[in-house]
Coordinates of C-alpha atoms and ligand atoms in Angstrom, one line a residue:
M268 CA 43.6 -27.7 -25.3
E269 CA 45.2 -24.8 -23.2
Q270 CA 49.2 -26.5 -22.2
L271 CA 50.7 -25.8 -18.0
L272 CA 53.8 -24.9 -18.7
D273 CA 56.0 -24.1 -15.7
S274 CA 59.4 -21.3 -16.6
Y275 CA 61.6 -24.8 -17.8
G276 CA 59.6 -25.1 -20.7
R277 CA 57.9 -28.5 -18.6
R278 CA 54.7 -28.7 -18.8
I279 CA 52.5 -29.6 -16.3
K280 CA 50.2 -32.1 -17.0
S281 CA 49.7 -34.5 -14.0
M282 CA 48.1 -33.6 -10.5
R283 CA 48.3 -35.8 -6.7
I284 CA 45.8 -34.5 -4.8
S285 CA 45.7 -35.7 -0.6
I286 CA 42.2 -36.2 0.3
T287 CA 44.0 -36.7 4.0
D288 CA 46.7 -37.3 6.2
K289 CA 45.1 -40.0 8.6
C290 CA 46.9 -43.0 7.8
N291 CA 46.0 -46.6 9.7
F292 CA 49.1 -48.0 8.7
R293 CA 52.9 -46.5 10.8
C294 CA 55.5 -47.2 8.0
I295 CA 58.8 -46.6 9.8
Y296 CA 60.0 -44.8 6.6
C297 CA 57.2 -42.4 6.8
M298 CA 55.0 -41.5 10.4
P299 CA 56.3 -42.0 14.2
A300 CA 54.8 -45.0 15.6
E301 CA 52.1 -42.6 17.7
G302 CA 50.6 -41.2 14.6
L303 CA 50.9 -37.2 13.9
P304 CA 48.7 -34.3 15.0
W305 CA 46.0 -34.5 12.4
L306 CA 44.4 -32.0 10.4
T307 CA 41.0 -30.6 11.4
K308 CA 37.9 -31.8 9.2
A309 CA 37.6 -27.5 8.7
A310 CA 40.8 -27.2 8.1
I311 CA 40.9 -30.2 5.2
L312 CA 39.1 -29.1 1.3
S313 CA 35.5 -30.9 1.5
Y314 CA 34.7 -33.4 -2.1
E315 CA 32.8 -29.9 -3.7
E316 CA 36.3 -27.9 -2.6
I317 CA 38.5 -31.3 -4.1
E318 CA 36.1 -31.7 -7.2
R319 CA 37.0 -27.7 -8.1
I320 CA 39.9 -27.2 -8.3
A321 CA 40.5 -30.6 -10.2
R322 CA 37.4 -29.4 -12.8
I323 CA 40.2 -26.4 -12.8
A324 CA 42.8 -27.5 -13.3
V325 CA 42.0 -30.7 -15.7
S326 CA 40.4 -26.5 -18.0
I327 CA 44.1 -25.2 -17.6
G328 CA 45.9 -28.3 -18.7
I329 CA 46.5 -31.0 -16.4
E330 CA 45.3 -34.5 -17.6
Q331 CA 46.1 -37.0 -14.6
I332 CA 45.1 -37.3 -11.3
R333 CA 45.9 -39.3 -8.0
L334 CA 44.4 -39.9 -5.1
T335 CA 46.3 -40.1 -2.7
G336 CA 47.0 -39.9 1.0
G337 CA 47.4 -40.6 3.9
E338 CA 45.7 -43.5 3.5
P339 CA 42.7 -42.4 1.2
L340 CA 41.4 -45.6 1.9
V341 CA 40.0 -44.8 5.8
R342 CA 38.1 -41.3 4.2
R343 CA 34.8 -41.8 4.2
D344 CA 32.8 -41.9 1.1
V345 CA 36.1 -42.0 -1.8
P346 CA 33.7 -44.1 -4.4
E347 CA 31.6 -40.3 -4.0
L348 CA 34.8 -38.9 -4.6
I349 CA 35.7 -40.5 -7.8
R350 CA 32.1 -40.4 -9.3
Q351 CA 32.4 -36.9 -9.4
L352 CA 36.6 -36.4 -10.9
R353 CA 35.1 -39.0 -13.6
A354 CA 32.6 -36.9 -14.5
I355 CA 36.3 -34.2 -15.9
E356 CA 35.1 -33.3 -19.1
G357 CA 39.1 -33.5 -20.3
L358 CA 40.7 -35.7 -17.1
R359 CA 42.2 -38.7 -19.0
S360 CA 43.3 -40.9 -16.4
L361 CA 42.3 -41.0 -12.3
S362 CA 43.6 -43.8 -10.5
L363 CA 44.4 -43.9 -6.4
T364 CA 47.4 -44.9 -4.1
T365 CA 46.8 -46.8 -1.0
N366 CA 48.3 -49.4 1.4
G367 CA 45.5 -51.9 -0.2
I368 CA 44.1 -52.8 3.2
L369 CA 40.2 -51.5 2.8
L370 CA 40.4 -53.3 -0.9
Q371 CA 38.9 -56.7 0.0
Q372 CA 35.6 -54.6 0.7
L373 CA 35.8 -51.1 -1.2
A374 CA 37.5 -52.3 -4.7
G375 CA 33.8 -53.4 -6.5
A376 CA 32.4 -49.6 -5.6
L377 CA 35.8 -47.9 -7.1
A378 CA 35.4 -49.8 -9.9
A379 CA 32.3 -49.0 -10.0
A380 CA 32.9 -45.8 -10.2
G381 CA 34.7 -45.2 -12.2
L382 CA 38.4 -45.6 -10.6
N383 CA 40.3 -46.7 -13.9
R384 CA 44.1 -46.8 -12.0
I385 CA 45.7 -48.6 -8.8
N386 CA 49.0 -48.9 -7.3
V387 CA 48.9 -50.5 -3.8
S388 CA 52.0 -49.9 -2.1
L389 CA 53.4 -53.2 -0.5
D390 CA 57.0 -53.4 0.7
S391 CA 57.6 -56.5 2.5
L392 CA 55.9 -60.5 1.3
V393 CA 57.2 -61.3 4.2
R394 CA 54.8 -61.2 7.4
E395 CA 57.0 -60.3 10.3
K396 CA 58.6 -58.4 7.9
F397 CA 55.9 -56.2 6.7
A398 CA 55.3 -56.1 10.3
Q399 CA 58.0 -54.3 11.6
L400 CA 57.9 -52.0 8.7
T401 CA 54.7 -50.4 8.9
R402 CA 54.4 -51.2 11.7
R403 CA 51.5 -53.5 11.9
D404 CA 50.8 -56.6 11.1
Q405 CA 48.3 -57.0 8.3
L406 CA 50.0 -59.1 4.8
G407 CA 47.5 -61.6 4.8
R408 CA 44.8 -58.6 5.0
V409 CA 46.3 -57.3 2.0
L410 CA 46.7 -59.7 -0.5
Q411 CA 43.5 -60.0 -0.1
G412 CA 42.6 -56.7 -1.5
L413 CA 45.3 -57.6 -4.0
E414 CA 43.3 -60.9 -5.1
E415 CA 39.7 -58.7 -5.3
L416 CA 41.6 -55.8 -6.6
E417 CA 41.8 -58.7 -10.0
K418 CA 38.4 -59.3 -10.2
Y419 CA 37.5 -56.1 -11.6
P420 CA 39.4 -55.8 -14.9
S421 CA 37.8 -52.1 -15.9
I422 CA 41.3 -50.9 -13.0
H423 CA 44.2 -51.2 -14.8
P424 CA 47.0 -51.7 -14.5
I425 CA 47.6 -53.4 -10.9
K426 CA 50.7 -51.8 -10.3
I427 CA 52.0 -52.8 -6.6
N428 CA 55.2 -50.3 -5.2
A429 CA 57.5 -51.1 -2.7
G430 CA 60.0 -49.7 -1.3
A431 CA 64.0 -50.4 -0.9
M432 CA 65.4 -50.2 1.8
R433 CA 69.0 -51.7 1.9
G434 CA 69.3 -54.4 4.7
Y435 CA 65.0 -55.0 3.9
S436 CA 65.2 -55.0 0.4
E437 CA 67.5 -57.3 -1.6
E438 CA 66.3 -61.3 -0.1
E439 CA 62.7 -60.1 -1.4
V440 CA 64.2 -59.0 -4.6
L441 CA 63.5 -62.7 -6.3
D442 CA 60.4 -63.0 -4.3
F443 CA 58.4 -59.5 -6.2
A444 CA 60.1 -61.1 -9.3
R445 CA 57.7 -64.2 -9.4
L446 CA 55.4 -62.3 -8.1
A447 CA 54.9 -60.0 -11.0
R448 CA 56.1 -63.3 -14.0
R449 CA 53.1 -65.2 -11.8
K450 CA 49.7 -62.5 -11.5
A451 CA 49.1 -59.5 -13.9
Y452 CA 50.8 -57.4 -11.7
V453 CA 52.8 -55.0 -11.7
I454 CA 55.4 -54.2 -9.7
R455 CA 57.4 -50.8 -9.0
W456 CA 60.8 -50.5 -7.2
I457 CA 60.9 -47.1 -5.1
E458 CA 63.9 -45.5 -3.4
F459 CA 63.9 -44.5 -0.4
M460 CA 62.7 -40.4 0.0
P461 CA 64.9 -38.4 3.1
L462 CA 60.8 -37.6 3.6
E463 CA 60.7 -39.2 7.1
A464 CA 59.1 -37.8 10.6
D465 CA 61.5 -39.4 11.8
Q466 CA 64.4 -38.0 9.6
L467 CA 65.9 -41.6 10.0
W468 CA 67.5 -41.6 6.5
R469 CA 70.8 -42.1 5.2
K470 CA 71.9 -41.9 2.0
E471 CA 73.7 -45.2 3.3
D472 CA 70.7 -46.5 3.1
I473 CA 69.7 -46.0 -0.8
L474 CA 69.1 -49.8 -2.3
S475 CA 69.6 -48.1 -5.5
G476 CA 67.8 -49.2 -8.8
A477 CA 70.8 -50.6 -10.6
E478 CA 71.4 -52.6 -7.7
L479 CA 68.0 -54.5 -7.3
K480 CA 68.0 -54.8 -11.9
A481 CA 71.3 -56.2 -11.4
I482 CA 69.9 -58.6 -8.5
I483 CA 66.8 -59.4 -11.1
E484 CA 69.5 -60.3 -13.7
A485 CA 71.6 -62.0 -12.4
A486 CA 68.7 -64.6 -11.4
Y487 CA 67.1 -64.6 -15.0
G488 CA 69.3 -62.7 -17.4
P489 CA 69.2 -59.8 -19.2
L490 CA 65.6 -57.9 -18.6
L491 CA 64.5 -56.4 -22.0
P492 CA 63.5 -52.2 -20.9
I493 CA 60.3 -51.5 -22.3
T494 CA 58.8 -47.5 -22.8
N495 CA 55.4 -45.9 -23.8
G496 CA 57.1 -43.5 -25.4
D497 CA 55.9 -40.2 -22.5
P498 CA 59.4 -38.8 -21.2
S499 CA 57.8 -38.4 -17.9
E500 CA 57.6 -41.8 -18.0
T501 CA 59.3 -41.9 -13.8
A502 CA 59.5 -45.7 -13.8
R503 CA 62.3 -47.1 -15.6
R504 CA 60.0 -50.2 -17.8
Y505 CA 61.8 -53.5 -17.8
T506 CA 60.2 -57.4 -19.1
F507 CA 61.6 -60.6 -18.6
S508 CA 63.6 -62.2 -21.7
D509 CA 61.1 -64.6 -22.5
G510 CA 58.4 -61.3 -21.7
I511 CA 56.4 -62.0 -19.0
G512 CA 56.2 -60.1 -16.2
E513 CA 57.2 -56.0 -15.7
I514 CA 59.0 -55.0 -13.7
G515 CA 60.0 -50.5 -13.0
F516 CA 62.2 -49.2 -11.1
I517 CA 61.6 -45.5 -10.0
N518 CA 65.3 -43.9 -8.8
P519 CA 64.8 -40.2 -7.4
V520 CA 68.7 -40.1 -5.5
S521 CA 70.3 -41.8 -7.7
E522 CA 69.1 -41.3 -11.0
P523 CA 66.8 -38.3 -10.7
F524 CA 64.3 -37.3 -13.1
C525 CA 63.0 -33.7 -12.6
A526 CA 63.8 -33.0 -16.1
T527 CA 60.9 -34.7 -17.0
C528 CA 58.6 -33.1 -14.4
D529 CA 55.4 -32.8 -15.1
R530 CA 53.8 -33.0 -11.4
I531 CA 52.5 -30.8 -8.6
R532 CA 50.7 -31.8 -5.4
M533 CA 47.6 -30.8 -3.6
T534 CA 48.1 -31.6 0.4
A535 CA 45.1 -31.9 2.4
D536 CA 44.2 -29.0 3.9
G537 CA 44.8 -27.4 0.5
Q538 CA 47.8 -26.2 -0.5
L539 CA 49.7 -26.1 -4.4
R540 CA 53.3 -28.1 -3.3
T541 CA 55.1 -28.4 -7.4
C542 CA 57.7 -30.6 -6.0
L543 CA 57.2 -32.9 -3.4
F544 CA 61.0 -31.4 -1.3
A545 CA 59.0 -27.7 -1.5
T546 CA 59.8 -25.3 1.4
E547 CA 57.0 -23.4 0.5
E548 CA 53.5 -23.7 -0.5
T549 CA 50.5 -22.7 -2.9
D550 CA 47.4 -21.1 -0.4
L551 CA 44.7 -22.4 -2.9
R552 CA 42.4 -22.8 -0.2
A553 CA 42.4 -20.2 0.8
V554 CA 41.8 -18.3 -2.3
V555 CA 38.6 -21.6 -2.7
R556 CA 37.0 -20.0 0.6
S557 CA 37.7 -16.0 -0.1
G558 CA 34.7 -16.8 -2.9
A559 CA 37.5 -16.4 -5.8
A560 CA 36.0 -17.3 -8.6
D561 CA 37.2 -20.1 -11.9
E562 CA 39.6 -18.0 -13.4
D563 CA 41.0 -16.1 -10.3
I564 CA 42.2 -19.8 -9.2
A565 CA 42.7 -20.8 -12.8
A566 CA 45.9 -17.9 -12.4
T567 CA 46.5 -18.8 -9.3
I568 CA 47.9 -22.4 -10.2
R569 CA 49.5 -21.1 -13.1
R570 CA 51.1 -19.1 -11.0
A571 CA 52.4 -21.1 -8.8
V572 CA 53.5 -23.7 -11.1
L573 CA 55.0 -20.9 -13.0
N574 CA 57.8 -20.9 -9.9
K575 CA 58.3 -24.2 -10.3
E576 CA 61.6 -25.5 -8.6
L577 CA 64.1 -26.6 -11.4
K578 CA 64.9 -29.3 -9.3
H579 CA 65.5 -31.4 -6.3
Y580 CA 68.8 -32.0 -4.6
I581 CA 68.3 -35.1 -2.9
G582 CA 72.3 -36.1 -2.1
D583 CA 73.6 -32.2 -2.3
K584 CA 75.1 -30.0 0.3
R585 CA 72.0 -28.0 -1.5
F586 CA 69.5 -29.9 0.3
K587 CA 66.6 -29.2 2.4
R588 CA 64.5 -31.5 3.7
A589 CA 60.7 -30.4 3.1
N590 CA 58.8 -29.3 5.9
R591 CA 56.5 -32.4 5.8
S592 CA 56.6 -36.0 6.0
M593 CA 54.8 -37.9 2.6
S594 CA 52.2 -38.9 4.9
M595 CA 51.1 -34.9 4.8
I596 CA 52.2 -34.2 1.3
G597 CA 50.7 -37.2 -0.4
G598 CA 53.2 -39.5 -1.8
Ligands
SAM822 N1 49.3 -44.7 2.4 C1 49.3 -45.0 0.7 C2 49.8 -46.0 0.5 O1 50.2 -46.8 1.5 O2 50.4 -45.9 -0.7 C3 49.1 -43.7 0.8 C4 50.1 -42.1 1.1 S1 51.6 -43.1 1.4 C5 52.5 -41.3 1.8 C6 52.3 -43.1 -0.8 C7 53.9 -44.0 -1.2 O3 54.5 -43.0 -0.5 C8 53.9 -45.1 -0.3 O4 54.5 -46.5 -1.6 C9 55.1 -44.4 0.6 O5 55.7 -45.9 0.4 C10 55.8 -44.1 -0.4 N2 56.2 -43.0 0.7 C11 56.7 -43.1 1.7 N3 57.7 -42.7 2.9 C12 58.8 -42.8 1.8 C13 60.3 -42.5 2.3 N4 60.5 -41.7 2.9 N5 60.7 -42.4 0.6 C14 60.3 -43.1 -0.3 N6 59.0 -43.9 -0.6 C15 58.1 -43.2 0.7

């Protein structure tokens, strides 16, 4: 199997593919209330184009693909795309990041199509706060979607990604801890990053993983670290002292994990990004639409990976904001 290496010797194994920039939520830390100018249908990659690029990427070393957006499930026939990607030889893991609102209708079809992992973003378990954060009063539907997912054990684990923000999240940390113990959900807290269209981010708003962990440990006693041994794992993972439940902390701001980053991303309009905070992109769509052969597309991906950024500089004078919001990049 070929390996995809960057110029710092990092092995790139994971690709996040955004399949739409549209979203049915308007999370305050991501998109403005009125939305953003959406990409046209012609601008976004077709499923055939996505499948082709994914197949070539897997043939040169990508092992895991995660579909994201925008909200990926607002695009039509996502199970069909899952089925096409599932058939790629050498692909080890296919997952999806969603806000969960359409899972009640789609969980069964996603499982049948071969999805094996899922992340559901859920920042609050309190209806009013959820509505304030997402600008949509839809907590009930997301929770129902999660319950629906539980019927399909082939999609495992069910991860819940909760965004941590000072002033919002502290009082819910223990409720999320209880959820992790009561249900087969793995909880991941993720620090707020400067990627929102409204440019609200301030360093003071960061509620670090260490602070969240301290709140949980004050109630439950010391958490026990767990790992699968993969150095590119982004989360610091823990279980409780009785071994029931899993909570993890993804700390891109307080403890950047760039040194072990194994990821690249492709936007819905086919721009390859080698860092979440990249200020430059590689136009794979233009290459694909120019009639390029598979080998030329592979060479374009390899070249982009060789230029992968050393690190992001959040919190440092050298930091430059990315030229797109999280919803346009694909979180
Ligand atoms: N709509 C899907 C969802 O809600 O999971 C996928 C796309 S969304 C952009 C992916 C993830 O990015 C969500 O978990 C969201 O909380 C996270 N996100 C968006 N803006 C962020 C920011 N400024 N800092 C940290 N995470 C952010």
